[in-house]
Amino acid sequence: MVSVAVNSNFSKGVFCGLAATLIWGAFPVMTRFGIQQSSLDFLDITFLGFATAGLVMLPYLLIKGMRNISLGQALTLMTGIGAPYILVVVFGLTYLPVRSFAVTTPGSMIIFAVLLGYFVLGTRISRQQCLGILLILCGILVTGIEVINNVPQGQASYSYVFVIAGFMWACYTVFSRKFSVESLHATAI
């Protein structure tokens, strides 16, 4: 009986992991494609995405309410994974290739989450995390050099926006833990 429950949970976990990978892998590619192949700009694409998501999540938020989340806390969470985050990412994808986003944003998010965790939550930083940060910085540097060499000079200067996006997501990650907010509720907010 226990092995059936474990297999069921394992299967659900694998399915959810694959779905998340597909969604997060397709998001920047489809966004960049939409920018290049349509007359929509980064503001239009952000609006379309969040108008749809907002309508889907609104009933959940109306039922659950804000609970013990202050306006400042809600704004912190919204900035980290809401429309401001997507606006920054879509703006960057307007000028830079997806590979720049794919390395820089998740990589910088991990670095910022570790550092914010240290300063905000008081978590310790291990030697392995320091080594990981060093390796991530190397990857971001190599990607940055590649972008500078292969993207028109004026556009390469927008690489910083993906670092800002990583910081925004890290703020959401750390502060949702600090505020003790469930992930679905934080998403609805």
PDB file of C-alpha atoms in Angstrom:
ATOM      1  CA  MET A   1       0.000   0.000   0.000  1.00  0.00           C
ATOM      2  CA  VAL A   2       2.789   2.442   0.893  1.00  0.00           C
ATOM      3  CA  SER A   3       4.719   1.688  -2.315  1.00  0.00           C
ATOM      4  CA  VAL A   4       1.625   2.536  -4.385  1.00  0.00           C
ATOM      5  CA  ALA A   5       1.375   5.957  -2.700  1.00  0.00           C
ATOM      6  CA  VAL A   6       5.096   6.559  -3.171  1.00  0.00           C
ATOM      7  CA  ASN A   7       4.918   5.588  -6.866  1.00  0.00           C
ATOM      8  CA  SER A   8       1.872   7.822  -7.310  1.00  0.00           C
ATOM      9  CA  ASN A   9       3.638  10.775  -5.673  1.00  0.00           C
ATOM     10  CA  PHE A  10       6.787  10.059  -7.637  1.00  0.00           C
ATOM     11  CA  SER A  11       4.820   9.993 -10.900  1.00  0.00           C
ATOM     12  CA  LYS A  12       3.080  13.248 -10.021  1.00  0.00           C
ATOM     13  CA  GLY A  13       6.436  14.792  -9.164  1.00  0.00           C
ATOM     14  CA  VAL A  14       7.977  13.702 -12.455  1.00  0.00           C
ATOM     15  CA  PHE A  15       4.945  14.955 -14.378  1.00  0.00           C
ATOM     16  CA  CYS A  16       5.001  18.336 -12.602  1.00  0.00           C
ATOM     17  CA  GLY A  17       8.755  18.632 -13.098  1.00  0.00           C
ATOM     18  CA  LEU A  18       8.462  17.919 -16.815  1.00  0.00           C
ATOM     19  CA  ALA A  19       5.529  20.338 -17.162  1.00  0.00           C
ATOM     20  CA  ALA A  20       7.475  23.087 -15.363  1.00  0.00           C
ATOM     21  CA  THR A  21      10.491  22.443 -17.582  1.00  0.00           C
ATOM     22  CA  LEU A  22       8.361  22.666 -20.708  1.00  0.00           C
ATOM     23  CA  ILE A  23       6.625  25.858 -19.568  1.00  0.00           C
ATOM     24  CA  TRP A  24       9.796  27.618 -18.443  1.00  0.00           C
ATOM     25  CA  GLY A  25      11.713  26.413 -21.480  1.00  0.00           C
ATOM     26  CA  ALA A  26       9.018  27.517 -23.911  1.00  0.00           C
ATOM     27  CA  PHE A  27       8.262  30.852 -22.236  1.00  0.00           C
ATOM     28  CA  PRO A  28      11.352  32.799 -23.385  1.00  0.00           C
ATOM     29  CA  VAL A  29      11.444  31.111 -26.797  1.00  0.00           C
ATOM     30  CA  MET A  30       7.780  31.851 -27.541  1.00  0.00           C
ATOM     31  CA  THR A  31       8.096  35.370 -26.133  1.00  0.00           C
ATOM     32  CA  ARG A  32      11.071  36.151 -28.361  1.00  0.00           C
ATOM     33  CA  PHE A  33       9.260  34.574 -31.328  1.00  0.00           C
ATOM     34  CA  GLY A  34       6.162  36.684 -30.604  1.00  0.00           C
ATOM     35  CA  ILE A  35       8.222  39.867 -30.487  1.00  0.00           C
ATOM     36  CA  GLN A  36      10.011  39.086 -33.738  1.00  0.00           C
ATOM     37  CA  GLN A  37       7.019  37.771 -35.695  1.00  0.00           C
ATOM     38  CA  SER A  38       4.263  40.179 -34.661  1.00  0.00           C
ATOM     39  CA  SER A  39       3.616  43.866 -34.317  1.00  0.00           C
ATOM     40  CA  LEU A  40       3.293  43.473 -30.542  1.00  0.00           C
ATOM     41  CA  ASP A  41       5.882  45.154 -28.344  1.00  0.00           C
ATOM     42  CA  PHE A  42       7.056  44.136 -24.868  1.00  0.00           C
ATOM     43  CA  LEU A  43       4.235  46.084 -23.190  1.00  0.00           C
ATOM     44  CA  ASP A  44       1.573  44.331 -25.295  1.00  0.00           C
ATOM     45  CA  ILE A  45       2.977  40.874 -24.606  1.00  0.00           C
ATOM     46  CA  THR A  46       3.227  41.539 -20.870  1.00  0.00           C
ATOM     47  CA  PHE A  47      -0.348  42.820 -20.765  1.00  0.00           C
ATOM     48  CA  LEU A  48      -1.717  39.808 -22.668  1.00  0.00           C
ATOM     49  CA  GLY A  49       0.049  37.368 -20.371  1.00  0.00           C
ATOM     50  CA  PHE A  50      -1.014  39.010 -17.147  1.00  0.00           C
ATOM     51  CA  ALA A  51      -4.527  39.885 -18.168  1.00  0.00           C
ATOM     52  CA  THR A  52      -5.105  36.190 -18.849  1.00  0.00           C
ATOM     53  CA  ALA A  53      -3.303  34.992 -15.710  1.00  0.00           C
ATOM     54  CA  GLY A  54      -5.049  37.632 -13.608  1.00  0.00           C
ATOM     55  CA  LEU A  55      -8.476  36.510 -14.755  1.00  0.00           C
ATOM     56  CA  VAL A  56      -7.619  32.857 -14.063  1.00  0.00           C
ATOM     57  CA  MET A  57      -6.259  33.560 -10.555  1.00  0.00           C
ATOM     58  CA  LEU A  58      -8.815  36.200  -9.510  1.00  0.00           C
ATOM     59  CA  PRO A  59     -11.421  33.731  -8.162  1.00  0.00           C
ATOM     60  CA  TYR A  60      -8.770  32.056  -5.997  1.00  0.00           C
ATOM     61  CA  LEU A  61      -7.630  35.426  -4.631  1.00  0.00           C
ATOM     62  CA  LEU A  62     -11.213  36.518  -3.958  1.00  0.00           C
ATOM     63  CA  ILE A  63     -11.853  33.325  -1.984  1.00  0.00           C
ATOM     64  CA  LYS A  64      -8.558  33.330  -0.054  1.00  0.00           C
ATOM     65  CA  GLY A  65      -8.182  37.091   0.303  1.00  0.00           C
ATOM     66  CA  MET A  66      -4.941  38.680   1.369  1.00  0.00           C
ATOM     67  CA  ARG A  67      -4.825  36.847   4.739  1.00  0.00           C
ATOM     68  CA  ASN A  68      -2.063  38.414   6.817  1.00  0.00           C
ATOM     69  CA  ILE A  69      -0.184  39.900   3.863  1.00  0.00           C
ATOM     70  CA  SER A  70       0.389  43.646   4.088  1.00  0.00           C
ATOM     71  CA  LEU A  71       0.284  45.895   1.037  1.00  0.00           C
ATOM     72  CA  GLY A  72       4.073  46.273   1.129  1.00  0.00           C
ATOM     73  CA  GLN A  73       4.552  42.508   1.288  1.00  0.00           C
ATOM     74  CA  ALA A  74       2.102  42.005  -1.576  1.00  0.00           C
ATOM     75  CA  LEU A  75       3.937  44.594  -3.668  1.00  0.00           C
ATOM     76  CA  THR A  76       7.252  42.854  -2.957  1.00  0.00           C
ATOM     77  CA  LEU A  77       5.841  39.525  -4.150  1.00  0.00           C
ATOM     78  CA  MET A  78       4.148  41.088  -7.189  1.00  0.00           C
ATOM     79  CA  THR A  79       7.329  42.833  -8.243  1.00  0.00           C
ATOM     80  CA  GLY A  80       9.315  39.610  -7.935  1.00  0.00           C
ATOM     81  CA  ILE A  81       7.161  37.340 -10.095  1.00  0.00           C
ATOM     82  CA  GLY A  82       4.411  39.536 -11.425  1.00  0.00           C
ATOM     83  CA  ALA A  83       4.058  41.911 -14.320  1.00  0.00           C
ATOM     84  CA  PRO A  84       7.157  43.988 -13.398  1.00  0.00           C
ATOM     85  CA  TYR A  85       9.341  40.857 -13.609  1.00  0.00           C
ATOM     86  CA  ILE A  86       7.835  39.796 -16.929  1.00  0.00           C
ATOM     87  CA  LEU A  87       8.104  43.351 -18.243  1.00  0.00           C
ATOM     88  CA  VAL A  88      11.846  43.349 -17.544  1.00  0.00           C
ATOM     89  CA  VAL A  89      12.328  39.905 -19.122  1.00  0.00           C
ATOM     90  CA  VAL A  90      10.263  40.678 -22.225  1.00  0.00           C
ATOM     91  CA  PHE A  91      12.087  43.991 -22.640  1.00  0.00           C
ATOM     92  CA  GLY A  92      15.404  42.109 -22.572  1.00  0.00           C
ATOM     93  CA  LEU A  93      14.144  39.475 -25.006  1.00  0.00           C
ATOM     94  CA  THR A  94      13.238  42.285 -27.400  1.00  0.00           C
ATOM     95  CA  TYR A  95      16.946  42.975 -27.895  1.00  0.00           C
ATOM     96  CA  LEU A  96      18.843  39.871 -26.823  1.00  0.00           C
ATOM     97  CA  PRO A  97      18.794  36.172 -27.725  1.00  0.00           C
ATOM     98  CA  VAL A  98      17.022  33.634 -25.530  1.00  0.00           C
ATOM     99  CA  ARG A  99      20.324  31.981 -24.582  1.00  0.00           C
ATOM    100  CA  SER A 100      21.320  35.171 -22.769  1.00  0.00           C
ATOM    101  CA  PHE A 101      18.154  35.018 -20.659  1.00  0.00           C
ATOM    102  CA  ALA A 102      18.459  31.253 -20.149  1.00  0.00           C
ATOM    103  CA  VAL A 103      21.856  31.545 -18.471  1.00  0.00           C
ATOM    104  CA  THR A 104      21.832  34.996 -16.896  1.00  0.00           C
ATOM    105  CA  THR A 105      18.417  35.198 -15.217  1.00  0.00           C
ATOM    106  CA  PRO A 106      18.285  31.784 -13.502  1.00  0.00           C
ATOM    107  CA  GLY A 107      21.992  31.980 -12.673  1.00  0.00           C
ATOM    108  CA  SER A 108      21.811  35.434 -11.143  1.00  0.00           C
ATOM    109  CA  MET A 109      18.596  34.452  -9.347  1.00  0.00           C
ATOM    110  CA  ILE A 110      20.446  31.655  -7.568  1.00  0.00           C
ATOM    111  CA  ILE A 111      23.296  33.961  -6.586  1.00  0.00           C
ATOM    112  CA  PHE A 112      20.943  36.668  -5.318  1.00  0.00           C
ATOM    113  CA  ALA A 113      18.760  34.133  -3.481  1.00  0.00           C
ATOM    114  CA  VAL A 114      21.779  32.790  -1.605  1.00  0.00           C
ATOM    115  CA  LEU A 115      22.944  36.302  -0.716  1.00  0.00           C
ATOM    116  CA  LEU A 116      19.474  37.551   0.226  1.00  0.00           C
ATOM    117  CA  GLY A 117      18.934  34.373   2.241  1.00  0.00           C
ATOM    118  CA  TYR A 118      22.060  35.211   4.193  1.00  0.00           C
ATOM    119  CA  PHE A 119      21.095  38.839   4.826  1.00  0.00           C
ATOM    120  CA  VAL A 120      17.311  38.507   5.174  1.00  0.00           C
ATOM    121  CA  LEU A 121      16.809  35.024   6.610  1.00  0.00           C
ATOM    122  CA  GLY A 122      20.149  34.509   8.310  1.00  0.00           C
ATOM    123  CA  THR A 123      20.968  31.305   6.420  1.00  0.00           C
ATOM    124  CA  ARG A 124      24.572  30.230   6.248  1.00  0.00           C
ATOM    125  CA  ILE A 125      26.486  30.077   2.969  1.00  0.00           C
ATOM    126  CA  SER A 126      28.412  26.839   2.589  1.00  0.00           C
ATOM    127  CA  ARG A 127      31.663  26.261   0.721  1.00  0.00           C
ATOM    128  CA  GLN A 128      29.736  24.291  -1.903  1.00  0.00           C
ATOM    129  CA  GLN A 129      27.420  27.275  -2.427  1.00  0.00           C
ATOM    130  CA  CYS A 130      30.424  29.588  -2.802  1.00  0.00           C
ATOM    131  CA  LEU A 131      31.875  27.229  -5.411  1.00  0.00           C
ATOM    132  CA  GLY A 132      28.493  27.078  -7.142  1.00  0.00           C
ATOM    133  CA  ILE A 133      28.288  30.880  -7.200  1.00  0.00           C
ATOM    134  CA  LEU A 134      31.761  31.046  -8.731  1.00  0.00           C
ATOM    135  CA  LEU A 135      30.804  28.542 -11.444  1.00  0.00           C
ATOM    136  CA  ILE A 136      27.558  30.400 -12.175  1.00  0.00           C
ATOM    137  CA  LEU A 137      29.461  33.684 -12.474  1.00  0.00           C
ATOM    138  CA  CYS A 138      31.818  31.997 -14.959  1.00  0.00           C
ATOM    139  CA  GLY A 139      28.826  30.821 -17.010  1.00  0.00           C
ATOM    140  CA  ILE A 140      27.264  34.286 -16.974  1.00  0.00           C
ATOM    141  CA  LEU A 141      30.597  35.824 -17.988  1.00  0.00           C
ATOM    142  CA  VAL A 142      31.070  33.397 -20.902  1.00  0.00           C
ATOM    143  CA  THR A 143      27.496  34.036 -22.060  1.00  0.00           C
ATOM    144  CA  GLY A 144      27.991  37.784 -21.720  1.00  0.00           C
ATOM    145  CA  ILE A 145      31.157  37.691 -23.832  1.00  0.00           C
ATOM    146  CA  GLU A 146      29.351  35.599 -26.463  1.00  0.00           C
ATOM    147  CA  VAL A 147      26.436  38.063 -26.545  1.00  0.00           C
ATOM    148  CA  ILE A 148      28.766  41.067 -26.827  1.00  0.00           C
ATOM    149  CA  ASN A 149      30.543  39.402 -29.762  1.00  0.00           C
ATOM    150  CA  ASN A 150      27.381  38.350 -31.629  1.00  0.00           C
ATOM    151  CA  VAL A 151      24.753  41.022 -30.947  1.00  0.00           C
ATOM    152  CA  PRO A 152      24.786  44.586 -32.300  1.00  0.00           C
ATOM    153  CA  GLN A 153      26.739  46.753 -29.861  1.00  0.00           C
ATOM    154  CA  GLY A 154      23.806  48.908 -28.777  1.00  0.00           C
ATOM    155  CA  GLN A 155      21.721  45.842 -28.000  1.00  0.00           C
ATOM    156  CA  ALA A 156      24.412  44.008 -26.013  1.00  0.00           C
ATOM    157  CA  SER A 157      24.276  46.776 -23.413  1.00  0.00           C
ATOM    158  CA  TYR A 158      20.799  45.525 -22.401  1.00  0.00           C
ATOM    159  CA  SER A 159      22.289  42.361 -20.832  1.00  0.00           C
ATOM    160  CA  TYR A 160      21.952  43.924 -17.380  1.00  0.00           C
ATOM    161  CA  VAL A 161      18.153  43.572 -17.547  1.00  0.00           C
ATOM    162  CA  PHE A 162      18.445  39.800 -17.170  1.00  0.00           C
ATOM    163  CA  VAL A 163      20.505  40.286 -13.998  1.00  0.00           C
ATOM    164  CA  ILE A 164      17.779  42.619 -12.694  1.00  0.00           C
ATOM    165  CA  ALA A 165      15.197  39.928 -13.520  1.00  0.00           C
ATOM    166  CA  GLY A 166      17.243  37.395 -11.547  1.00  0.00           C
ATOM    167  CA  PHE A 167      17.321  39.765  -8.574  1.00  0.00           C
ATOM    168  CA  MET A 168      13.559  40.286  -8.792  1.00  0.00           C
ATOM    169  CA  TRP A 169      12.840  36.548  -8.796  1.00  0.00           C
ATOM    170  CA  ALA A 170      15.280  36.021  -5.897  1.00  0.00           C
ATOM    171  CA  CYS A 171      13.434  38.684  -3.902  1.00  0.00           C
ATOM    172  CA  TYR A 172      10.172  36.832  -4.479  1.00  0.00           C
ATOM    173  CA  THR A 173      11.756  33.523  -3.449  1.00  0.00           C
ATOM    174  CA  VAL A 174      13.329  34.801  -0.244  1.00  0.00           C
ATOM    175  CA  PHE A 175      10.530  37.121   0.837  1.00  0.00           C
ATOM    176  CA  SER A 176       7.757  34.593   0.185  1.00  0.00           C
ATOM    177  CA  ARG A 177       9.600  32.371   2.647  1.00  0.00           C
ATOM    178  CA  LYS A 178      10.084  35.244   5.081  1.00  0.00           C
ATOM    179  CA  PHE A 179       6.391  36.171   4.841  1.00  0.00           C
ATOM    180  CA  SER A 180       5.360  32.463   5.079  1.00  0.00           C
ATOM    181  CA  VAL A 181       3.167  32.626   1.992  1.00  0.00           C
ATOM    182  CA  GLU A 182       2.063  29.470   0.171  1.00  0.00           C
ATOM    183  CA  SER A 183       3.194  29.408  -3.459  1.00  0.00           C
ATOM    184  CA  LEU A 184      -0.303  29.306  -4.987  1.00  0.00           C
ATOM    185  CA  HIS A 185      -1.464  32.171  -2.770  1.00  0.00           C
ATOM    186  CA  ALA A 186       1.654  34.192  -3.629  1.00  0.00           C
ATOM    187  CA  THR A 187       0.994  33.558  -7.316  1.00  0.00           C
ATOM    188  CA  ALA A 188      -2.607  34.729  -6.965  1.00  0.00           C
ATOM    189  CA  ILE A 189      -1.485  37.900  -5.189  1.00  0.00           C
TER     190      ILE A 189
END
